[in-house]
XYZ file of C-alpha atoms in Angstrom:
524
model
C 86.197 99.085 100.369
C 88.451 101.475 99.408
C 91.704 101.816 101.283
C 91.540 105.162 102.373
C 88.090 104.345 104.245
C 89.423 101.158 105.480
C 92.482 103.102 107.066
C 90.317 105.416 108.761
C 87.520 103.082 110.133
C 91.378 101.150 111.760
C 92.491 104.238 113.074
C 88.966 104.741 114.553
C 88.162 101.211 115.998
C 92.083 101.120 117.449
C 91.226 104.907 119.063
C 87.973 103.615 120.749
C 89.523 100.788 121.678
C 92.936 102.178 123.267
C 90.973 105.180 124.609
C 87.549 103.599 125.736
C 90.174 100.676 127.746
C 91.759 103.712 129.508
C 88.659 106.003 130.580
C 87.317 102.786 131.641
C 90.498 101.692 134.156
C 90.629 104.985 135.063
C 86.967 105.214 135.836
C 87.427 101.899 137.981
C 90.572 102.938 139.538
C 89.007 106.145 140.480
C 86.080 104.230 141.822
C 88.218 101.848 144.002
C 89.756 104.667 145.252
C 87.262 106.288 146.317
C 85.562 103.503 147.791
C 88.470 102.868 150.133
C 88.925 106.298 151.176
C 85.112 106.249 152.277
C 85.722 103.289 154.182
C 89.172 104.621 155.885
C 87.251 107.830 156.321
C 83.860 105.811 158.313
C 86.375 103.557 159.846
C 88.357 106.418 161.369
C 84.762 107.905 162.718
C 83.285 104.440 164.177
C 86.803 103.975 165.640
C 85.829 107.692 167.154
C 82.611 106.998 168.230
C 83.373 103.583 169.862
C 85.879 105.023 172.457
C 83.501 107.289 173.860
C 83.029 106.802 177.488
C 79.405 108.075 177.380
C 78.866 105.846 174.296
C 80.625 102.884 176.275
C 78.879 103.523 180.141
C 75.254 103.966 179.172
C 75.139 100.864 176.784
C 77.018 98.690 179.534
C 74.925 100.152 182.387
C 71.424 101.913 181.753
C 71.096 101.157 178.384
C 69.502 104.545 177.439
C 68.326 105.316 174.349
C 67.944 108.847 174.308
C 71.091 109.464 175.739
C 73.278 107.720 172.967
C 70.555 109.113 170.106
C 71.205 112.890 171.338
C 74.967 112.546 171.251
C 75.268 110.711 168.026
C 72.514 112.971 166.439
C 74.451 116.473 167.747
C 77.852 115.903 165.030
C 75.973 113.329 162.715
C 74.542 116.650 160.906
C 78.189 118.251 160.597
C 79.428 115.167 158.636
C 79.010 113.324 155.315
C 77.779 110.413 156.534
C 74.171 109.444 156.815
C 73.928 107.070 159.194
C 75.214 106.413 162.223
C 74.207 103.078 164.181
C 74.825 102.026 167.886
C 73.737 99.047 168.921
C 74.084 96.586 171.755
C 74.917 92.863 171.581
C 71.652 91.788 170.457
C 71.271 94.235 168.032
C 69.210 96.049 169.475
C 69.793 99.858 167.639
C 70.510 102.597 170.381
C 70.899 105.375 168.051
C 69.222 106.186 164.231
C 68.906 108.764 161.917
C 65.076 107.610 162.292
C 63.990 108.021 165.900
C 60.697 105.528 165.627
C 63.452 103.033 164.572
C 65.115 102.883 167.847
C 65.106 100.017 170.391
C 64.121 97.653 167.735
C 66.335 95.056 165.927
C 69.427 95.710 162.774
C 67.999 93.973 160.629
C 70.210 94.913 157.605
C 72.503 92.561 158.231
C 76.185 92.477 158.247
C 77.064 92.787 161.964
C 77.230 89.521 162.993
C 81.054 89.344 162.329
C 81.444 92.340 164.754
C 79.176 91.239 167.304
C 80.736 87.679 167.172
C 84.487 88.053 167.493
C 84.850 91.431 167.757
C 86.359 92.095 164.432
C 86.649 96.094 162.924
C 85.859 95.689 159.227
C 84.319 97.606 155.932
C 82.216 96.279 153.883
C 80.009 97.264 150.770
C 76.262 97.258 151.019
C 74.968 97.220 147.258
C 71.574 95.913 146.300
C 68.468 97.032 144.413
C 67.925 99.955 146.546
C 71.047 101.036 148.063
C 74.916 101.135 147.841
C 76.798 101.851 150.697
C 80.527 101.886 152.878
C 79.839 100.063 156.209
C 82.408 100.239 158.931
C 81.986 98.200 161.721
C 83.833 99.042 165.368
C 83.142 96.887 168.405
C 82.842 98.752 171.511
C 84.056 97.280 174.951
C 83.608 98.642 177.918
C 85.925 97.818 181.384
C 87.792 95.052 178.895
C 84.221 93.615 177.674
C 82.555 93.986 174.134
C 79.483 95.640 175.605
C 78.083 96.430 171.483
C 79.274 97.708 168.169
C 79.059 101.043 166.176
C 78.242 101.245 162.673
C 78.817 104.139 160.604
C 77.603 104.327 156.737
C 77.995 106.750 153.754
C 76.047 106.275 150.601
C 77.728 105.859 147.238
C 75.197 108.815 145.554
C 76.747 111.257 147.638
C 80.181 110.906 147.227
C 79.815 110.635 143.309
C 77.424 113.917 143.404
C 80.438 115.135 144.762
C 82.775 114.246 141.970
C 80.165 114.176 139.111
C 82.054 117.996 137.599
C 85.289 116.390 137.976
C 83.988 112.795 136.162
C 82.317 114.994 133.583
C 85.588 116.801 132.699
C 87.116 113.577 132.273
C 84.850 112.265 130.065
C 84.622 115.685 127.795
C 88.498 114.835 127.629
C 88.418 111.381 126.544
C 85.462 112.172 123.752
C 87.394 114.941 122.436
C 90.796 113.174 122.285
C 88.823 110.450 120.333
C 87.287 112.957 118.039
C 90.629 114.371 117.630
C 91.764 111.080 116.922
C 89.427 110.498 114.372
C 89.781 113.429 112.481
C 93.870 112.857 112.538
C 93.112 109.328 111.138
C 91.290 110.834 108.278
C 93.545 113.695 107.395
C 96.466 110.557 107.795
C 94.224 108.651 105.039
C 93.911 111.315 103.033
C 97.675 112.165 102.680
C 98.503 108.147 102.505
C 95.635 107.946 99.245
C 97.023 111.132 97.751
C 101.003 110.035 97.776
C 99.857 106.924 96.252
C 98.224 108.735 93.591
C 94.459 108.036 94.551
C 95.718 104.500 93.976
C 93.936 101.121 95.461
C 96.767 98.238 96.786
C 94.931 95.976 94.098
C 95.276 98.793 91.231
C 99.342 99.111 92.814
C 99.610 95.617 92.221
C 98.457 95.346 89.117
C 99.913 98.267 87.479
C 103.002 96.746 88.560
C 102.874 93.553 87.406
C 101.600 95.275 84.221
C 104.693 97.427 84.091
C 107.304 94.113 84.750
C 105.014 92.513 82.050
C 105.645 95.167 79.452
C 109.360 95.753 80.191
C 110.219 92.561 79.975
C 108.527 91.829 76.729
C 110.523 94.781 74.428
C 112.624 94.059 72.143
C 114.769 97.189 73.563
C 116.999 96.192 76.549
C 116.099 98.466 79.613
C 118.309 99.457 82.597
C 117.865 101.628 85.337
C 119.947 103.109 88.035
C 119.614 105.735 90.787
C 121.634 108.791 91.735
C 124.349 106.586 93.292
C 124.760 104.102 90.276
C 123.037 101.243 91.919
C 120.899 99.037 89.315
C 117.725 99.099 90.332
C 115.773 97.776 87.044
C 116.885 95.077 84.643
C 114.926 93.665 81.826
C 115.028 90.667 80.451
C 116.734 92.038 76.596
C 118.960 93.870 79.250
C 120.077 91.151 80.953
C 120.662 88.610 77.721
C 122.895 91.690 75.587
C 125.048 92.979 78.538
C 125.152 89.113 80.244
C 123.642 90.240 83.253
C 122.207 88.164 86.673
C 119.150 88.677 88.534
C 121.624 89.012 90.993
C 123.002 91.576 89.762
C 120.176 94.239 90.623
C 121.526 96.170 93.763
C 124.708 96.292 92.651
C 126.583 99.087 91.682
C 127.360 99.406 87.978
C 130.895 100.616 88.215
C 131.813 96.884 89.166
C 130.944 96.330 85.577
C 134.325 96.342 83.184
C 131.836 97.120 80.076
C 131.813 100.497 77.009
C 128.279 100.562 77.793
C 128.729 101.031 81.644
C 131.150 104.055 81.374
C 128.576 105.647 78.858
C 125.492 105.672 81.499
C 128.375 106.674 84.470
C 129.385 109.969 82.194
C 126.077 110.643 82.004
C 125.407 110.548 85.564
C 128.542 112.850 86.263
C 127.448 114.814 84.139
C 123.464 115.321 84.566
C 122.639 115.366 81.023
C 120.916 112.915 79.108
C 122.221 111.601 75.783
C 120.400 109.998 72.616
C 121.249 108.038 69.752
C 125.045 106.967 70.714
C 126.414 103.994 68.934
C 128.991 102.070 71.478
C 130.561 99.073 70.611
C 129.760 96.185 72.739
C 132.058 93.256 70.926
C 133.108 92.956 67.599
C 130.315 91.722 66.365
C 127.906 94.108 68.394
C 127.049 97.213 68.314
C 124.622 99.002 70.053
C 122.280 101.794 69.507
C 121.911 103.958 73.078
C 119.920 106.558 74.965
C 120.163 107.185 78.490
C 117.667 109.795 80.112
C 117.826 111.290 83.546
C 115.104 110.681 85.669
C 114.054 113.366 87.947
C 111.501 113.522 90.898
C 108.695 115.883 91.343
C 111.343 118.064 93.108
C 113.177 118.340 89.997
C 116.312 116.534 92.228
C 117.847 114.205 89.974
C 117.597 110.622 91.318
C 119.120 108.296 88.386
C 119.137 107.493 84.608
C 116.933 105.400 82.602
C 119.190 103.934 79.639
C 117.727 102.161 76.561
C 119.641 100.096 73.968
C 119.053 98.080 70.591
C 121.200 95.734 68.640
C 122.326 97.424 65.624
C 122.586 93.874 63.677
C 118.903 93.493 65.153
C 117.948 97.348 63.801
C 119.563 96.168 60.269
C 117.804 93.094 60.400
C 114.408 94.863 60.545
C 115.434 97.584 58.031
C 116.268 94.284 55.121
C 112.747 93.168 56.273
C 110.981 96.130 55.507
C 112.722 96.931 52.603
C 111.813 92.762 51.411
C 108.447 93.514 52.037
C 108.303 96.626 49.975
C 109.877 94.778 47.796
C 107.623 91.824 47.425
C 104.844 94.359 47.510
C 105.501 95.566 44.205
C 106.299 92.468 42.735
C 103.614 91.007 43.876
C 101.240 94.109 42.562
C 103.493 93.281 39.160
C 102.250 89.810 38.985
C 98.892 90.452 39.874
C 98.730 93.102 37.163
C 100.528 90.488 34.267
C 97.866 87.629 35.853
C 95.166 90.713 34.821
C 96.509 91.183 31.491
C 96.590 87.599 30.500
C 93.070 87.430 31.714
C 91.664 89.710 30.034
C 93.246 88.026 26.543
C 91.897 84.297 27.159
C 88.548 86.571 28.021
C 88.780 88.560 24.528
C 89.655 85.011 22.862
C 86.479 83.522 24.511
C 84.008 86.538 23.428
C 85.501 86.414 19.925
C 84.517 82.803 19.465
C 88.258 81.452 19.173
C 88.576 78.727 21.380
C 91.344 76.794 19.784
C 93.496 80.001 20.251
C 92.380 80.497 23.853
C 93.284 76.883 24.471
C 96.426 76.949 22.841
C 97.593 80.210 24.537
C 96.609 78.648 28.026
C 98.490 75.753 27.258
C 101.588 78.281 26.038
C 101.378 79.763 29.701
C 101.129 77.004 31.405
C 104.072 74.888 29.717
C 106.074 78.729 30.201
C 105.229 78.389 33.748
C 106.200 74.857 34.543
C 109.179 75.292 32.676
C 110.264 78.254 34.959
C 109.129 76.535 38.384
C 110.690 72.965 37.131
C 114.456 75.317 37.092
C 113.733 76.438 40.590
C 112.478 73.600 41.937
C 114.559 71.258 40.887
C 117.871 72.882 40.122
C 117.877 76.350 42.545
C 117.968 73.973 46.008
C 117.933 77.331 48.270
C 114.063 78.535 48.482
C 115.490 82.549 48.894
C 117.270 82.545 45.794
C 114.588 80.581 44.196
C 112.003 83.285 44.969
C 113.441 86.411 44.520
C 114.107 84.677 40.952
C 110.812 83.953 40.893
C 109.563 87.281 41.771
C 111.672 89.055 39.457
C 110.506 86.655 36.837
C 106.849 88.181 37.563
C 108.503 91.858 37.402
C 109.878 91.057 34.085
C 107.007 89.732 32.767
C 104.827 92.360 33.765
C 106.881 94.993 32.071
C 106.949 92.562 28.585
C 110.701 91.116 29.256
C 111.308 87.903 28.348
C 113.304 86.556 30.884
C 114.916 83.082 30.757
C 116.662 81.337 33.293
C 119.272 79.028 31.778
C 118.075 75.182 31.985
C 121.368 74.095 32.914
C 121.694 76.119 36.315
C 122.328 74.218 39.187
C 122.492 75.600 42.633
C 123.452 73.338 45.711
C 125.773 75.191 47.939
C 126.747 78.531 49.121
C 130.552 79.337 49.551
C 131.047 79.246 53.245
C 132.208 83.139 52.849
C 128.847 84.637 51.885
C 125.338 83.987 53.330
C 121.985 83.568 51.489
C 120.778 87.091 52.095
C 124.378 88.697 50.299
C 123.479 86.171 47.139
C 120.267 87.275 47.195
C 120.949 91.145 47.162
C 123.500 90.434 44.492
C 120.933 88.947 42.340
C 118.130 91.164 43.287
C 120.292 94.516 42.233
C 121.750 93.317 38.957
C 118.377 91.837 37.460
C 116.512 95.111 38.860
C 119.186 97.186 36.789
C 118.886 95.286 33.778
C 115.417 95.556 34.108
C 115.196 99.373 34.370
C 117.158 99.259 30.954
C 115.096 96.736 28.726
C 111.806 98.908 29.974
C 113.291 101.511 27.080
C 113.832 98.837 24.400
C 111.453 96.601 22.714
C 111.688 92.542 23.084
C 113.812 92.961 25.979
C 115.484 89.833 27.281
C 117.014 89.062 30.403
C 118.994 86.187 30.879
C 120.053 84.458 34.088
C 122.225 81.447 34.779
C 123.779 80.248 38.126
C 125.933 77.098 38.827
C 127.536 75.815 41.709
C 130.340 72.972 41.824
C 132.950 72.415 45.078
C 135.405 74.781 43.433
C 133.359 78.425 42.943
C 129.963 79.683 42.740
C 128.944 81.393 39.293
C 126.395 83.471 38.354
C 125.759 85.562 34.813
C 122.904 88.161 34.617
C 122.518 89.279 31.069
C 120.558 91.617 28.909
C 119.790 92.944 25.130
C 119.584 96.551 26.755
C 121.602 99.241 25.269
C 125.009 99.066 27.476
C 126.808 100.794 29.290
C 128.839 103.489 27.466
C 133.140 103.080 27.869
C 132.463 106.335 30.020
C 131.041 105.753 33.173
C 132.260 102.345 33.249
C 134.979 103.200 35.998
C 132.017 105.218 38.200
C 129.241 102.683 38.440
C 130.435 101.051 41.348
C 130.982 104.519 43.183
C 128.462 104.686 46.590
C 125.965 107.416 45.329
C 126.633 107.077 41.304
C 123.390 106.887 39.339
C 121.895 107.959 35.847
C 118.944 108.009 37.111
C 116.616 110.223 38.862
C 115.771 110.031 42.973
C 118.091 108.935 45.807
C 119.795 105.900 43.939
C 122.947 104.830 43.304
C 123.640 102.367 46.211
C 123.030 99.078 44.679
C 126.323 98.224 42.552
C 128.294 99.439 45.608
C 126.450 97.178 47.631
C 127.215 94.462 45.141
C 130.907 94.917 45.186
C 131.691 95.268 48.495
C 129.480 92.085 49.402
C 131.410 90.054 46.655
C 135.024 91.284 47.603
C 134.510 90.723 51.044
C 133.983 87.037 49.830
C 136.830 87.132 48.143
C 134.829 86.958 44.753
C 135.138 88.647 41.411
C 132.148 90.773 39.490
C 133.285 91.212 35.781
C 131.216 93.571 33.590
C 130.822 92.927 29.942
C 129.533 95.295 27.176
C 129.078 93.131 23.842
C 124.743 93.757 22.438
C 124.126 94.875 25.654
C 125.516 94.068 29.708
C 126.664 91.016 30.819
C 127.553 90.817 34.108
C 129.850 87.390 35.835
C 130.483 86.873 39.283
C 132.525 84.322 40.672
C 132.851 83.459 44.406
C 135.221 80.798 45.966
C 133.791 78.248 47.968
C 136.456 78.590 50.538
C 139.120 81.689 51.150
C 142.293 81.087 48.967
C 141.020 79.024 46.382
């Protein structure tokens, strides 16, 4: 059930309840009431009656009938009640509003208590037929109880009397519940419309949805409202700026952090900022935006702030540009797998097996001789693949290129990483690639050694040079001969091998020869 119906059918049963419990103790108070007062007001008359001395004389001396009936029956008319009983001490009725009644025996009961002790009392006469107030008065004449009168008013007629005033009251309590009802509703409605039509189960689950999907970016999130309290965390948030789950509620100028300042300028100053780089540590930098939020008021009531690791940002940018990379090499190598297909297939058509046999076994003794180097003698699987790779490249534009037998690679110099001799490798043999393309029998050779003193490594080609000229500008950022936006990798070269401390030499003797030489540790 949805909650807007479930609100109202509350609202309803509680306004029933609440108002049907007070129209009906009010109803019974009312009735009480009224009850008493008819018994105070037949009391007050039998009380009357009794002290009558012609009431009192004839039923202690002539006993009379029609002398008690006549006086009763001459006021009886001019009041409320109905009845109005006299009778002796055997009951025996000297007045009745029903003259062929007199001289016989009450037989209604409920005048022995008078008749016994003496006793004035009211009681309630309700059966199947009739409801009633009784008041009983004993009457004494000369200091003797000589009979008793009984005076009675029906229930009907008193609540004929009030019936306009009980309808009112009812009118009032039916309306107030409609009124209710209809408040209830319009109370629904507004709660199901501020809650966006929303059920508590679709609430719930967009919210555990919404903690689900903050938490799992790879961007740190961090909100706070107009005052700078934290109100959001998640969980990147919390492992780059070193916060606590604690530490939501709190306000962020308690914070001693770049990053902190950033988002409280913002706030200040009510404008949002993108893309600002502010340096966390030394080592980390981050990448920030920080958005004000605003209600539907257009009242600003915080700032949403985003962040990313730059090292995480670079880290993703070398991974796409790998797999762009290994894209094309791998297209390379499927295309020289193509080629060399279609030869053993020409071979086979033509009839000349012992040719197709011996140029499979040529391959195949080319190819174990290149993975036998890299296996065995290149002991780090990066470098051993983007040689590999570029082996395929070469191949595929008909280089010969041979890696030297005698490398041997077992160590890195503690002041450069894998990824550094990787991108030094990767840019020199795709440079001396793009030269051998315009030469025939181009050959590329590669040779890398390792011992506890240096790391060395020689990339050289038959190409055609590089001229005495622009010798001194092809390490500039930017400096290319060649068309498109190039020009990046030598200076990426040289800056990765002096920060190791290493040398790059470049040699111009039947084409380029290129030697670097890296320390193993600083100041060696």
């Amino acid at each position: 059930m949805k909650l807007q119906y479930k609100i109202t059918i509350f609202m309803t049963l509680m306004l029933i309840a609440v108002i049907g419990g007070v129209g009906l103790l009010t109803f019974r108070q009312v009735e009480n009431t009224i009850e008493n007062q008819m018994g105070n007001n037949a009391m007050d008359l039998a009380v009357t009656i009794a002290s009558m001395d012609v009431i009192k004389e004839t039923l202690a001396t002539t006993k009379d009938y029609r002398v008690i009936q006549d006086k009763i029956e001459s006021f009886r008319h001019d009041t409320r009640f109905q009845y109005i009983i006299v009778i002796d001490m055997d009951g025996i009725k000297y007045s009745y509003p029903i003259e062929y009644d007199l001289g016989k025996k009450y037989i209604s009961g409920g005048e022995e208590r008078v008749l016994k002790t003496g006793e004035s009392y009211v009681s309630a006469d309700k059966n199947v037929l009739i409801s009633a107030i009784r008041a009983f008065v004993p009457v004494y004449y000369e200091g003797k109880q000589v009979g008793a009168v009984l005076v009675g008013l029906l229930n009907n007629t008193v609540y004929e009397e009030i019936r306009p005033y009980m309808f009112n009251f009812r009118m009032t309590l039916i309306i107030g519940m409609l009124v209710g009802i209809i408040c209830a509703a319009i109370l629904s409605f507004n709660i199901k419309k501020t809650i966006f039509g929303l059920e508590p189960k679709e609430i719930a689950l967009l919210l555990g949805q919404r903690d689900n999907i903050l938490h799992s970016l790879k961007n740190g999130i961090m909100a706070v409202d107009e005052k700078g309290n934290i109100i959001l965390l998640n969980k990147n948030a919390k492992d780059i700026l070193g916060f606590k789950d604690s530490d939501v509620g709190k306000n962020i100028s308690n914070f001693n952090l770049p990053y902190i300042s950033q988002v409280i300028e913002v706030l200040e100053s009510e404008e949002s900022v993108y893309n600002e780089e502010v340096k966390l540590s030394p080592k980390r930098i981050l990448l920030c935006s920080h958005t004000i939020m605003k209600n539907h008021r257009n009242e600003i009531i915080g700032v949403v702030s985003s962040f990313q690791d730059l090292s995480e940002v670079k880290r993703m940018a070398e991974e796409l540009t790998g797999i762009r990379k290994l894209t094309n090499e791998l297209r390379a190598q499927s295309h020289e797998f193509s080629n060399k297909l279609h030869t053993i297939s020409g071979l086979i058509q033509l009839e000349e097996y012992d040719k197709a046999i011996k140029y499979i076994c040529d391959l195949t003794e080319q190819r174990h001789e290149i993975l036998g180097t890299l296996t065995y003698k290149i002991k780090d699987v990066h470098i051993a693949g983007i040689l590999l790779s570029k082996y395929n490249k070469a191949a595929e534009a008909k280089i010969e290129m041979i890696i030297d037998s005698s490398s041997n690679l077992t160590a890195l110099p503690e002041t450069i990483n894998v990824d550094e001799v990787c991108s030094i490798l990767g840019n020199l043999i795709d440079n001396a690639i793009d030269e051998l393309v315009k030469v025939k029998n181009g050959k590329l050779y590669i040779k890398i050694n390792s011992d506890i003193n240096q790391l060395r490594m020689t990339v050289k080609d038959n190409g055609p040079g590089i001229s005495d000229e622009i010798k001194h500008k092809i390490f500039n950022k930017g400096y290319t001969t060649k068309s498109g936006y190039r020009g990046f990798g030598l200076n990426i070269v040289k800056k990765i091998i002096e920060g190791a401390d290493g040398v790059i030499e470049l040699k111009s003797d039947n084409g380029t020869c290129w030697e670097v030489t890296i320390p193993m540790k600083r100041g060696i």
